[in-house]
Tab-separated table of C-alpha atoms in Angstrom:
chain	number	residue	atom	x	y	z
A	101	UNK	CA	0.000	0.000	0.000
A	102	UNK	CA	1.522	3.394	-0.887
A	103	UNK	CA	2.262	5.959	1.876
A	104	UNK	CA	0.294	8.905	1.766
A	105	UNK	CA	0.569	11.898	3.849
A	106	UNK	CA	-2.575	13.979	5.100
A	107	UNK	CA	-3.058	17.230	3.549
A	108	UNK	CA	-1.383	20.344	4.784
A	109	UNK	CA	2.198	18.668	5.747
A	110	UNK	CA	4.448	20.538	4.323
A	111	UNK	CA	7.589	18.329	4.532
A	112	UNK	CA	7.476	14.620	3.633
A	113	UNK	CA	8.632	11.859	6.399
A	114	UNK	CA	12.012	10.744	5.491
A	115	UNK	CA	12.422	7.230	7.012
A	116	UNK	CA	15.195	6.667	10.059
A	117	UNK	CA	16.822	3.902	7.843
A	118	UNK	CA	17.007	5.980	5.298
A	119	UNK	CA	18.650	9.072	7.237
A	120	UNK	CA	21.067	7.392	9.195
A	121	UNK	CA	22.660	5.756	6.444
A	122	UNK	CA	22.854	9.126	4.729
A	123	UNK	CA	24.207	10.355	7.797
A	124	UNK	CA	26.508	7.586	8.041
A	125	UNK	CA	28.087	7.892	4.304
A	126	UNK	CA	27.494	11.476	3.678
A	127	UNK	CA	25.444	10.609	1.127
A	128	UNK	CA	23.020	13.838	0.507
A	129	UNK	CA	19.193	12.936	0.957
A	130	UNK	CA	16.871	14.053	-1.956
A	131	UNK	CA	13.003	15.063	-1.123
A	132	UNK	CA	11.263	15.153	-3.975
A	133	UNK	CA	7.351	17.201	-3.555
A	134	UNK	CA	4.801	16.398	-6.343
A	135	UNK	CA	2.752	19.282	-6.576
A	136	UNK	CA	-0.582	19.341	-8.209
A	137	UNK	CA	-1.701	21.730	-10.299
A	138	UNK	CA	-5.314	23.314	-9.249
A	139	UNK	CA	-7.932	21.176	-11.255
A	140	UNK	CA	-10.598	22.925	-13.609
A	141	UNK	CA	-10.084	26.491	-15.275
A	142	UNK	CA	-10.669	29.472	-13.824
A	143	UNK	CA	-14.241	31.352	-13.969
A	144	UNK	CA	-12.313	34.154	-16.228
A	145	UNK	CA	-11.309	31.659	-18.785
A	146	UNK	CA	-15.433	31.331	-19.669
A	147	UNK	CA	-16.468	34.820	-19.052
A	148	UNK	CA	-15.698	35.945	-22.951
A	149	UNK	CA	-17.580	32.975	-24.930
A	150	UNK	CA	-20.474	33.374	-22.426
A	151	UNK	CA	-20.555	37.039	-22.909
A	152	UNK	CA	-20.270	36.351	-26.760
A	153	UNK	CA	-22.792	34.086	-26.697
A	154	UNK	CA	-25.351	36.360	-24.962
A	155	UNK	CA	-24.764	39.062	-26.830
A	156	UNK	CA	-25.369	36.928	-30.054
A	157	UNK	CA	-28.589	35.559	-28.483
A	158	UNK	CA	-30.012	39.370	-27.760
A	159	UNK	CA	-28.821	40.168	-31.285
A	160	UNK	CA	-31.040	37.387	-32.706
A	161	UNK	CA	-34.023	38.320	-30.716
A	162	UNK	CA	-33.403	41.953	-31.635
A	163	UNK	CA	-33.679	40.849	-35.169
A	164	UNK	CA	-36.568	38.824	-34.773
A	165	UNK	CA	-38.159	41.740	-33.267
A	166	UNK	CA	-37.085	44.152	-36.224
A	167	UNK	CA	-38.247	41.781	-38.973
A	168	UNK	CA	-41.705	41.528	-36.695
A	169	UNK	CA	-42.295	44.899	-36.957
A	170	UNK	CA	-41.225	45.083	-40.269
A	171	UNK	CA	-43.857	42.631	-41.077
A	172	UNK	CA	-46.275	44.584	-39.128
A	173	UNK	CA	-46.023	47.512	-40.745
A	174	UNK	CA	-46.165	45.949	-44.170
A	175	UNK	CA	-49.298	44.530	-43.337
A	176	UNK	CA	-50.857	47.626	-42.086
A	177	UNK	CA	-49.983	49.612	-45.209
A	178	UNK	CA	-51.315	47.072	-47.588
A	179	UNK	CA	-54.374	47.465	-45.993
A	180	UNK	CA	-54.754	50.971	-45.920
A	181	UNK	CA	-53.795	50.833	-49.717
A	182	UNK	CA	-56.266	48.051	-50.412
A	183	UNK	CA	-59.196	50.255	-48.654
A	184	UNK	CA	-58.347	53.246	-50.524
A	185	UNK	CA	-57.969	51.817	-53.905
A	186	UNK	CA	-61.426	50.308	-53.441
A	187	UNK	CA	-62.225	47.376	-56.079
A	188	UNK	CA	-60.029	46.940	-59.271
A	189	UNK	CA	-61.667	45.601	-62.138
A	190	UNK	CA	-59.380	44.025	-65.274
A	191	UNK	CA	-61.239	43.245	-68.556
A	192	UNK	CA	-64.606	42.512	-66.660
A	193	UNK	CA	-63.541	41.209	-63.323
A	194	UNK	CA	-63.804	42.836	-60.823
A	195	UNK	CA	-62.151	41.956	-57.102
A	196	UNK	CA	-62.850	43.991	-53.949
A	197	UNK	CA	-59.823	44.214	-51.892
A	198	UNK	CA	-61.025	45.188	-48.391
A	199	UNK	CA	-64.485	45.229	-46.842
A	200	UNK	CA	-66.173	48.511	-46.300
A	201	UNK	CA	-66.228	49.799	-42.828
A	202	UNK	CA	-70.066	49.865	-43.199
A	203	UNK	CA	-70.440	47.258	-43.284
């Protein structure tokens, strides 16, 4: 089973064997530290493509709001053409655009 050290020791155990017989030969003792890098990315790091992709979602419901109105007013001014023209007749027929507010 491998030896694992709780969290927040800073220096590793170095066995007594180990040390005396460094001690002993004069052999220097190496401590090596893994260190772990932090997991994840940072919250910055996804700031920019969600503020991209927000601004491209109002700018698509912006447009669908322009073409909406656009449509709107379209409509409207057909049919305040159509009522003023009143009916058009072509070689006999004749077809009534809009109803009479009469009735």
């Amino acid at each position: 089973m491998a030896h694992r050290d709780p969290p927040g020791i800073i220096a590793p155990h170095i066995p007594a064997d180990a040390y005396r017989r460094a001690e002993a030969t004069g052999q220097p003792v190496v401590i090596v530290v893994h260190t772990t890098d932090p997991t994840g990315r940072p919250l910055r790091h996804y700031l920019l493509p969600l503020a991209i992709a927000s601004a491209a979602a109002m700018g698509c419901w912006g447009l669908v709001a322009a073409l909406c109105a656009l449509l709107d007013a379209a409509a409207h001014t057909a049919t305040v053409i159509a009522q003023t023209a009143g009916p058009l007749g072509i070689g006999g027929i004749t077809l009534k655009l809009a109803r009479s507010k009469s009735g």
